[in-house]
Amino acid sequence: MTETSRNSAHEGGQPGRIGIGLELDATHLKILEVLRENGRISVAALAERVGISRANAYTRFEALRADGAIKRFTAEIDHVRAGLGITALIFVTVRQQMWRQFRAQLAAMPEVEYCAITTGQHDAMIQVRVTDVAAVHTMVTDRLANIPAVKATETVFILDEVLRRPYVLPSDRGPGRSARRPAHDPADSPGSGGPAGGSGGARSSGGEVPLGMMRFVGAAEGRAQLQRDA
C-alpha cells in the first residue's frame, strides 16, 4: 500500500510517497546532507537544521527509510586504529563462465571491504584492508590464485586515502552549477573572420560541450601567432 507523506507545500514542495518510488525533492536532499554529517542527530535538531517542522522532518525521515533511500545506519571507524593499516586494490580477471563461483568465494573472505564489477582490462576490483603487506601477498598468491574462476590479478597498494566521503548527493554541486562547459565557437578561431579576427585567441561561445572535450592547438599555429604578436 502506498501512503502519502504529510508534508505541506510551504514546508518542502511536492509531497513524496512512502514506499517504492519516493520522489526526492530539495528538502529530502537537505535531510540527507545533515545526516551525512551526523547520523545520530535528533529529529528536533534535524528539523531545525533543515528549516521544517518536527512532524514534517519525522515523516520525511521515515519515508526515506521506508523507500530504501536510507539503507542503514552504521559507524565509521579509523582503520589504522583498528589494526588494519594496509589497504590494497586487487584487479581481477575472471573466467566468464565462473562468475557465480567467484562471487561465492569472495563473500567468504573477511578482508574484502568492497568489490565492484568494472569495465576495461580487468573484470572486477577488490578493496582489502589487512594488517600488513604479507597478508596481501598471502591473499593473492594462496587464496585468489587457487580459485578456478580467477584467471589473473594485479595488485595496487594505496599509499594515502586523500578523500573519502560517506556519500555524494546531486545537491552537492550547488544551484546553478552545470556539468557542461561552453563550447568553442569556430567563428572565434584565429583567421576565421569572427569576433576574434586574425589576431585574437580562442574564446568560448554560448554553446555547450560535455566535460573533458578540449581544443588542441598545433605547434606550427602557435609559432605563427607568436611571430604576429612580435
mmCIF file of C-alpha atoms in Angstrom:
data_model
loop_
_atom_site.group_PDB
_atom_site.id
_atom_site.type_symbol
_atom_site.label_atom_id
_atom_site.label_comp_id
_atom_site.label_asym_id
_atom_site.label_seq_id
_atom_site.Cartn_x
_atom_site.Cartn_y
_atom_site.Cartn_z
ATOM 1 C CA MET A 1 0.000 0.000 0.000
ATOM 2 C CA THR A 2 1.194 3.487 -0.838
ATOM 3 C CA GLU A 3 0.919 6.240 1.735
ATOM 4 C CA THR A 4 1.319 9.931 1.003
ATOM 5 C CA SER A 5 3.676 11.798 3.315
ATOM 6 C CA ARG A 6 2.176 14.646 5.341
ATOM 7 C CA ASN A 7 4.392 17.441 4.084
ATOM 8 C CA SER A 8 2.729 20.709 3.166
ATOM 9 C CA ALA A 9 3.600 22.879 0.187
ATOM 10 C CA HIS A 10 5.142 25.624 2.326
ATOM 11 C CA GLU A 11 7.459 23.151 4.075
ATOM 12 C CA GLY A 12 9.204 21.459 1.212
ATOM 13 C CA GLY A 13 7.380 21.421 -2.105
ATOM 14 C CA GLN A 14 5.736 18.398 -3.671
ATOM 15 C CA PRO A 15 4.642 15.535 -1.378
ATOM 16 C CA GLY A 16 6.661 12.351 -1.608
ATOM 17 C CA ARG A 17 5.444 8.773 -1.491
ATOM 18 C CA ILE A 18 6.352 6.343 1.259
ATOM 19 C CA GLY A 19 7.432 3.074 -0.282
ATOM 20 C CA ILE A 20 8.666 2.338 -3.770
ATOM 21 C CA GLY A 21 9.032 5.443 -5.908
ATOM 22 C CA LEU A 22 9.623 8.220 -3.345
ATOM 23 C CA GLU A 23 10.281 11.421 -5.261
ATOM 24 C CA LEU A 24 13.194 13.220 -3.628
ATOM 25 C CA ASP A 25 12.909 16.993 -3.533
ATOM 26 C CA ALA A 26 15.253 19.674 -2.199
ATOM 27 C CA THR A 27 14.088 19.110 1.380
ATOM 28 C CA HIS A 28 14.798 15.373 1.226
ATOM 29 C CA LEU A 29 18.286 16.126 -0.092
ATOM 30 C CA LYS A 30 18.877 18.654 2.687
ATOM 31 C CA ILE A 31 17.925 15.999 5.248
ATOM 32 C CA LEU A 32 20.445 13.617 3.679
ATOM 33 C CA GLU A 33 23.102 16.347 3.796
ATOM 34 C CA VAL A 34 22.557 16.832 7.532
ATOM 35 C CA LEU A 35 22.528 13.074 8.226
ATOM 36 C CA ARG A 36 25.811 12.745 6.344
ATOM 37 C CA GLU A 37 27.418 14.979 8.977
ATOM 38 C CA ASN A 38 25.681 13.384 11.957
ATOM 39 C CA GLY A 39 23.636 10.214 11.601
ATOM 40 C CA ARG A 40 22.648 10.314 15.288
ATOM 41 C CA ILE A 41 21.047 13.767 15.197
ATOM 42 C CA SER A 42 17.661 14.083 16.904
ATOM 43 C CA VAL A 43 14.504 14.744 14.913
ATOM 44 C CA ALA A 44 14.129 18.126 16.617
ATOM 45 C CA ALA A 45 17.660 19.184 15.687
ATOM 46 C CA LEU A 46 17.204 17.799 12.174
ATOM 47 C CA ALA A 47 14.036 19.849 11.703
ATOM 48 C CA GLU A 48 15.809 22.996 12.893
ATOM 49 C CA ARG A 49 18.756 22.460 10.546
ATOM 50 C CA VAL A 50 16.526 21.832 7.544
ATOM 51 C CA GLY A 51 14.027 24.572 8.415
ATOM 52 C CA ILE A 52 10.857 22.491 8.611
ATOM 53 C CA SER A 53 8.509 21.378 11.375
ATOM 54 C CA ARG A 54 9.385 18.422 13.601
ATOM 55 C CA ALA A 55 6.411 16.431 12.285
ATOM 56 C CA ASN A 56 7.466 17.063 8.697
ATOM 57 C CA ALA A 57 11.064 16.077 9.461
ATOM 58 C CA TYR A 58 9.925 12.828 11.092
ATOM 59 C CA THR A 59 7.578 11.979 8.203
ATOM 60 C CA ARG A 60 10.235 12.642 5.595
ATOM 61 C CA PHE A 61 12.899 10.749 7.532
ATOM 62 C CA GLU A 62 10.654 7.698 7.841
ATOM 63 C CA ALA A 63 9.759 7.975 4.154
ATOM 64 C CA LEU A 64 13.449 7.924 3.211
ATOM 65 C CA ARG A 65 13.945 4.784 5.314
ATOM 66 C CA ALA A 66 10.823 3.028 4.039
ATOM 67 C CA ASP A 67 11.702 3.794 0.437
ATOM 68 C CA GLY A 68 15.247 2.489 0.796
ATOM 69 C CA ALA A 69 16.932 5.810 0.070
ATOM 70 C CA ILE A 70 18.441 5.385 3.544
ATOM 71 C CA LYS A 71 19.581 1.768 3.688
ATOM 72 C CA ARG A 72 21.010 1.583 7.189
ATOM 73 C CA PHE A 73 22.921 3.400 9.918
ATOM 74 C CA THR A 74 26.431 2.307 10.817
ATOM 75 C CA ALA A 75 29.686 3.547 12.386
ATOM 76 C CA GLU A 76 32.708 4.905 10.523
ATOM 77 C CA ILE A 77 35.943 3.700 12.068
ATOM 78 C CA ASP A 78 39.633 4.582 11.885
ATOM 79 C CA HIS A 79 41.066 1.522 10.149
ATOM 80 C CA VAL A 80 44.610 2.215 11.313
ATOM 81 C CA ARG A 81 43.485 2.422 14.944
ATOM 82 C CA ALA A 82 41.600 -0.839 14.398
ATOM 83 C CA GLY A 83 44.834 -2.517 13.294
ATOM 84 C CA LEU A 84 44.181 -2.584 9.547
ATOM 85 C CA GLY A 85 46.815 -0.165 8.310
ATOM 86 C CA ILE A 86 47.358 -1.669 4.847
ATOM 87 C CA THR A 87 44.836 -1.072 2.065
ATOM 88 C CA ALA A 88 45.162 -2.550 -1.418
ATOM 89 C CA LEU A 89 43.170 -2.720 -4.627
ATOM 90 C CA ILE A 90 43.249 -6.072 -6.391
ATOM 91 C CA PHE A 91 42.103 -6.053 -10.008
ATOM 92 C CA VAL A 92 40.840 -9.466 -11.079
ATOM 93 C CA THR A 93 40.290 -11.048 -14.471
ATOM 94 C CA VAL A 94 37.510 -13.614 -14.111
ATOM 95 C CA ARG A 95 36.783 -16.632 -16.289
ATOM 96 C CA GLN A 96 33.479 -15.575 -17.769
ATOM 97 C CA GLN A 97 31.678 -18.881 -17.224
ATOM 98 C CA MET A 98 32.544 -18.919 -13.494
ATOM 99 C CA TRP A 99 31.178 -15.663 -12.094
ATOM 100 C CA ARG A 100 28.918 -17.440 -9.603
ATOM 101 C CA GLN A 101 31.847 -19.292 -8.096
ATOM 102 C CA PHE A 102 33.915 -16.100 -7.927
ATOM 103 C CA ARG A 103 31.157 -14.251 -6.059
ATOM 104 C CA ALA A 104 30.694 -17.118 -3.589
ATOM 105 C CA GLN A 105 34.416 -17.402 -2.833
ATOM 106 C CA LEU A 106 34.762 -13.651 -2.433
ATOM 107 C CA ALA A 107 31.916 -13.474 0.089
ATOM 108 C CA ALA A 108 33.866 -15.886 2.322
ATOM 109 C CA MET A 109 36.877 -13.548 2.552
ATOM 110 C CA PRO A 110 36.513 -11.222 5.560
ATOM 111 C CA GLU A 111 39.376 -8.985 4.396
ATOM 112 C CA VAL A 112 37.350 -7.804 1.403
ATOM 113 C CA GLU A 113 35.749 -4.453 2.155
ATOM 114 C CA TYR A 114 34.424 -3.699 -1.318
ATOM 115 C CA CYS A 115 34.126 -5.366 -4.712
ATOM 116 C CA ALA A 116 32.826 -3.925 -7.964
ATOM 117 C CA ILE A 117 32.486 -5.289 -11.491
ATOM 118 C CA THR A 118 34.335 -2.939 -13.840
ATOM 119 C CA THR A 119 34.922 -2.244 -17.498
ATOM 120 C CA GLY A 120 38.381 -2.130 -19.031
ATOM 121 C CA GLN A 121 41.307 -4.531 -18.837
ATOM 122 C CA HIS A 122 40.027 -6.368 -15.747
ATOM 123 C CA ASP A 123 36.596 -7.626 -14.735
ATOM 124 C CA ALA A 124 36.451 -6.750 -11.044
ATOM 125 C CA MET A 125 38.129 -4.548 -8.442
ATOM 126 C CA ILE A 126 38.515 -5.726 -4.851
ATOM 127 C CA GLN A 127 39.469 -3.445 -1.969
ATOM 128 C CA VAL A 128 41.022 -5.196 1.019
ATOM 129 C CA ARG A 129 42.182 -3.951 4.426
ATOM 130 C CA VAL A 130 44.728 -6.060 6.273
ATOM 131 C CA THR A 131 47.380 -5.847 8.994
ATOM 132 C CA ASP A 132 50.499 -5.936 6.803
ATOM 133 C CA VAL A 133 51.870 -6.384 3.281
ATOM 134 C CA ALA A 134 52.450 -10.094 3.859
ATOM 135 C CA ALA A 135 48.702 -10.576 4.368
ATOM 136 C CA VAL A 136 48.022 -9.112 0.921
ATOM 137 C CA HIS A 137 50.643 -11.390 -0.609
ATOM 138 C CA THR A 138 49.086 -14.424 1.065
ATOM 139 C CA MET A 139 45.605 -13.470 -0.076
ATOM 140 C CA VAL A 140 46.671 -13.022 -3.703
ATOM 141 C CA THR A 141 49.038 -15.985 -4.075
ATOM 142 C CA ASP A 142 47.420 -18.554 -1.781
ATOM 143 C CA ARG A 143 43.732 -17.731 -1.862
ATOM 144 C CA LEU A 144 42.756 -15.850 -5.019
ATOM 145 C CA ALA A 145 45.223 -17.783 -7.175
ATOM 146 C CA ASN A 146 43.646 -21.054 -6.057
ATOM 147 C CA ILE A 147 40.138 -20.041 -7.110
ATOM 148 C CA PRO A 148 39.458 -21.631 -10.532
ATOM 149 C CA ALA A 149 37.321 -18.657 -11.519
ATOM 150 C CA VAL A 150 40.285 -16.262 -11.191
ATOM 151 C CA LYS A 151 42.333 -16.032 -14.371
ATOM 152 C CA ALA A 152 44.737 -13.209 -13.401
ATOM 153 C CA THR A 153 45.230 -10.486 -10.797
ATOM 154 C CA GLU A 154 47.004 -7.143 -10.477
ATOM 155 C CA THR A 155 47.586 -5.564 -7.062
ATOM 156 C CA VAL A 156 47.963 -1.860 -6.254
ATOM 157 C CA PHE A 157 48.754 -0.623 -2.757
ATOM 158 C CA ILE A 158 47.074 2.583 -1.556
ATOM 159 C CA LEU A 159 49.612 4.998 -0.072
ATOM 160 C CA ASP A 160 47.177 7.637 1.161
ATOM 161 C CA GLU A 161 43.391 7.957 1.053
ATOM 162 C CA VAL A 162 43.161 11.615 0.064
ATOM 163 C CA LEU A 163 39.374 11.905 0.033
ATOM 164 C CA ARG A 164 36.632 9.578 1.232
ATOM 165 C CA ARG A 165 33.067 10.850 1.619
ATOM 166 C CA PRO A 166 30.261 8.820 3.196
ATOM 167 C CA TYR A 167 28.207 9.534 0.081
ATOM 168 C CA VAL A 168 27.622 12.254 -2.504
ATOM 169 C CA LEU A 169 24.366 13.935 -3.480
ATOM 170 C CA PRO A 170 23.112 15.813 -6.567
ATOM 171 C CA SER A 171 22.727 18.903 -4.374
ATOM 172 C CA ASP A 172 26.485 18.928 -3.613
ATOM 173 C CA ARG A 173 27.097 20.736 -6.890
ATOM 174 C CA GLY A 174 25.080 23.695 -5.683
ATOM 175 C CA PRO A 175 22.382 25.666 -7.529
ATOM 176 C CA GLY A 176 23.128 26.920 -10.989
ATOM 177 C CA ARG A 177 26.284 24.850 -11.488
ATOM 178 C CA SER A 178 26.318 22.968 -14.738
ATOM 179 C CA ALA A 179 28.186 19.792 -15.551
ATOM 180 C CA ARG A 180 28.920 21.139 -19.005
ATOM 181 C CA ARG A 181 31.399 23.692 -20.275
ATOM 182 C CA PRO A 182 30.922 26.309 -23.003
ATOM 183 C CA ALA A 183 31.758 25.003 -26.442
ATOM 184 C CA HIS A 184 34.454 26.537 -28.623
ATOM 185 C CA ASP A 185 32.912 28.572 -31.441
ATOM 186 C CA PRO A 186 34.795 28.053 -34.726
ATOM 187 C CA ALA A 187 33.902 31.654 -35.623
ATOM 188 C CA ASP A 188 36.148 32.818 -32.795
ATOM 189 C CA SER A 189 39.235 30.975 -34.051
ATOM 190 C CA PRO A 190 42.201 32.931 -35.465
ATOM 191 C CA GLY A 191 41.809 33.620 -39.137
ATOM 192 C CA SER A 192 38.134 32.736 -39.198
ATOM 193 C CA GLY A 193 36.847 36.269 -39.662
ATOM 194 C CA GLY A 194 34.801 36.003 -36.472
ATOM 195 C CA PRO A 195 34.901 38.282 -33.423
ATOM 196 C CA ALA A 196 38.497 37.238 -32.697
ATOM 197 C CA GLY A 197 39.554 38.174 -36.209
ATOM 198 C CA GLY A 198 43.010 37.177 -37.344
ATOM 199 C CA SER A 199 44.816 38.199 -34.171
ATOM 200 C CA GLY A 200 42.677 37.140 -31.221
ATOM 201 C CA GLY A 201 42.878 33.875 -29.267
ATOM 202 C CA ALA A 202 40.250 31.207 -28.985
ATOM 203 C CA ARG A 203 37.213 32.259 -26.951
ATOM 204 C CA SER A 204 34.257 30.317 -25.646
ATOM 205 C CA SER A 205 30.797 30.855 -27.072
ATOM 206 C CA GLY A 206 27.337 30.395 -25.640
ATOM 207 C CA GLY A 207 27.189 26.732 -26.747
ATOM 208 C CA GLU A 208 27.993 23.780 -24.529
ATOM 209 C CA VAL A 209 30.074 20.637 -24.824
ATOM 210 C CA PRO A 210 30.458 17.754 -22.376
ATOM 211 C CA LEU A 211 33.193 17.918 -19.757
ATOM 212 C CA GLY A 212 36.537 16.657 -20.932
ATOM 213 C CA MET A 213 36.394 17.913 -24.525
ATOM 214 C CA MET A 214 39.338 20.122 -25.470
ATOM 215 C CA ARG A 215 40.731 22.123 -28.333
ATOM 216 C CA PHE A 216 44.339 21.324 -29.198
ATOM 217 C CA VAL A 217 46.461 23.957 -30.938
ATOM 218 C CA GLY A 218 49.220 22.684 -33.189
ATOM 219 C CA ALA A 219 52.798 23.811 -32.636
ATOM 220 C CA ALA A 220 53.000 25.461 -36.051
ATOM 221 C CA GLU A 221 49.871 27.511 -35.393
ATOM 222 C CA GLY A 222 51.252 28.620 -32.048
ATOM 223 C CA ARG A 223 54.581 29.735 -33.546
ATOM 224 C CA ALA A 224 52.818 31.725 -36.257
ATOM 225 C CA GLN A 225 50.754 33.536 -33.644
ATOM 226 C CA LEU A 226 53.895 34.401 -31.646
ATOM 227 C CA GLN A 227 55.527 35.823 -34.762
ATOM 228 C CA ARG A 228 52.483 38.013 -35.476
ATOM 229 C CA ASP A 229 52.433 39.271 -31.871
ATOM 230 C CA ALA A 230 56.150 40.123 -32.084
#
